[in-house]
Amino acid sequence: MKNNSSHVKDQGVMKEGVVTLLLGITIVLVIMNTMMFNLALPAVSKDFHLSASSTSWIVTGYSIVFAMASITYSRLADFIPIRRLFIIGILFLSLAAIAGLFSNNFIMLLIVRILQASGAGSIPALSLNLISRYVPVERRGKAMALIMSSISLGLGLGPVVGGAIVQYLGWHILFAVTAVTLLLVPFFVVLIPKEEPRKGSFDALGALFIGVGTTGLLLFLTNHSWFMLLIGLIALALFIVRIRSVKEPFVLPSLFKNRSFLILGAVGIAAYLCSFATLFLMPQILVKQYGLSAIQAGLVIFPGSILAVFVSRRVGRIIDARGNNTIIRFLPLFLLASVILFALFEGTSFVSIMLIYMLMSVSITILNSSVSNEMSRILLPSQIGSGLGLFQLLQFFSGAFGVAMTASALVWQKNIPQASAYSNIYWGLAIVVFLSIGCAIGYLRLTLRKPQMA
């Protein structure tokens, strides 16, 4: 098979199906690790006698490091062998999980979660890089669809498994689930192609600036700290100056001049914002409005996630056979329909919520599969690591922004009925999706003016 990378040893054909399945299993465990611990926060707060603000650092710290790890590993993959980076990421994730089994104070727990995030963030980013590098365009859609459906499955399984473990076994056992990733290391050693290192340098100062910048903005959104907003904006300004002045910047400046990349990215970012906001809202709606337990709420969410997995295989074949344009043109309309249905019918019954989320989950999975596949086609080989890393960072930031704004909107509407407050938030999300439809149309018009890159 022809590879896209000039620093790959000639090893013959990569076992695409087996490797993609391995990546899918790993991503499910990684996303579950992210979602499960959210359900443990009340128990952790009680065990360690923490305030709400202190407890929030378990999520905030993990989220910030996860986001930075995604773009860092993606950038490093431009000159360090992917197999080596995968193994490093999995070892950080799994060994930290083993240490987490014995965490007996808040500081140790926070350190463990940050170390986990430093490894967990590598897996989705490196998976997209590996597929873009080794899977030919004519089969790449199927692989991308499996990766995105694995993310959906992890999002669905996380609340179910996490709720059950926290309720019956205790929150420490959550780490045992993630520690299973250690058993996957030998498979990565055998199945991931060997590569030769390339000459390259890592822009640590650029990484520091964007890390501080995004952290400042996230802390402003979550804690409403104006000081952190100022620090974040200054750091981002320094980041812009930095990438324009160094030979090998952390993020390539050419990406910000690539209109197709930016417009297409906006479509995927809107989908992530809706996904994170909904996964934040649904448990609250199901628990507070319908009186369901955490496990029951997870079971309502789960069918949408598992349906996305079953649909993704066929969708991947469609992408490979017909390209991405049809999906980019029509799937935002299905996402818009699901958001509007939530706004109209979330107060009807939890069965309505389950059915509407099935439509939303499938729409988001298919759309993100197509957007990621299309992005791997339009970026130059030299831009893929930096471009996909930046895209994932922006996706994560949009998700965090969606959660923060949703939480703030609930506070603003505390004096009106809950059902009306939830409905108003979904009308706001409908505006976001409507704007993404405009971006999708704009991207398709750009593709008509110039041929796609293979």
mmCIF file of C-alpha atoms in Angstrom, residues 1-3 12-24 130-131 133-144 146-147 191-193 313 320:
data_model
loop_
_atom_site.group_PDB
_atom_site.id
_atom_site.type_symbol
_atom_site.label_atom_id
_atom_site.label_comp_id
_atom_site.label_asym_id
_atom_site.label_seq_id
_atom_site.Cartn_x
_atom_site.Cartn_y
_atom_site.Cartn_z
ATOM 1 C CA MET A 1 0.000 0.000 0.000
ATOM 2 C CA LYS A 2 1.187 3.454 -0.799
ATOM 3 C CA ASN A 3 1.934 5.603 2.225
ATOM 4 C CA GLY A 12 4.187 -3.744 3.094
ATOM 5 C CA VAL A 13 0.490 -3.474 3.695
ATOM 6 C CA MET A 14 -0.795 -2.359 7.081
ATOM 7 C CA LYS A 15 -3.631 -4.544 8.356
ATOM 8 C CA GLU A 16 -6.181 -1.734 8.091
ATOM 9 C CA GLY A 17 -9.169 -3.588 9.511
ATOM 10 C CA VAL A 18 -7.312 -4.939 12.545
ATOM 11 C CA VAL A 19 -5.542 -1.643 13.264
ATOM 12 C CA THR A 20 -8.741 0.376 12.914
ATOM 13 C CA LEU A 21 -10.508 -2.004 15.318
ATOM 14 C CA LEU A 22 -7.612 -1.637 17.775
ATOM 15 C CA LEU A 23 -7.863 2.144 17.548
ATOM 16 C CA GLY A 24 -11.638 1.964 18.040
ATOM 17 C CA LEU A 130 -2.372 7.328 11.420
ATOM 18 C CA ILE A 131 -5.448 6.883 9.244
ATOM 19 C CA ARG A 133 -1.090 8.722 6.663
ATOM 20 C CA TYR A 134 -1.688 5.040 5.897
ATOM 21 C CA VAL A 135 -5.248 4.494 4.660
ATOM 22 C CA PRO A 136 -5.794 5.440 0.996
ATOM 23 C CA VAL A 137 -8.448 8.027 0.188
ATOM 24 C CA GLU A 138 -10.728 5.447 -1.408
ATOM 25 C CA ARG A 139 -11.020 3.535 1.923
ATOM 26 C CA ARG A 140 -10.446 6.314 4.418
ATOM 27 C CA GLY A 141 -14.120 7.173 4.967
ATOM 28 C CA LYS A 142 -14.863 3.773 6.481
ATOM 29 C CA ALA A 143 -11.937 4.086 8.901
ATOM 30 C CA MET A 144 -12.871 7.644 9.908
ATOM 31 C CA LEU A 146 -15.361 3.780 12.846
ATOM 32 C CA ILE A 147 -13.193 6.203 14.834
ATOM 33 C CA LEU A 191 0.467 -3.768 14.445
ATOM 34 C CA ILE A 192 1.431 -0.094 14.079
ATOM 35 C CA PRO A 193 3.934 0.371 11.209
ATOM 36 C CA ARG A 313 -20.021 1.155 8.934
ATOM 37 C CA ASP A 320 -15.645 6.122 0.157
#
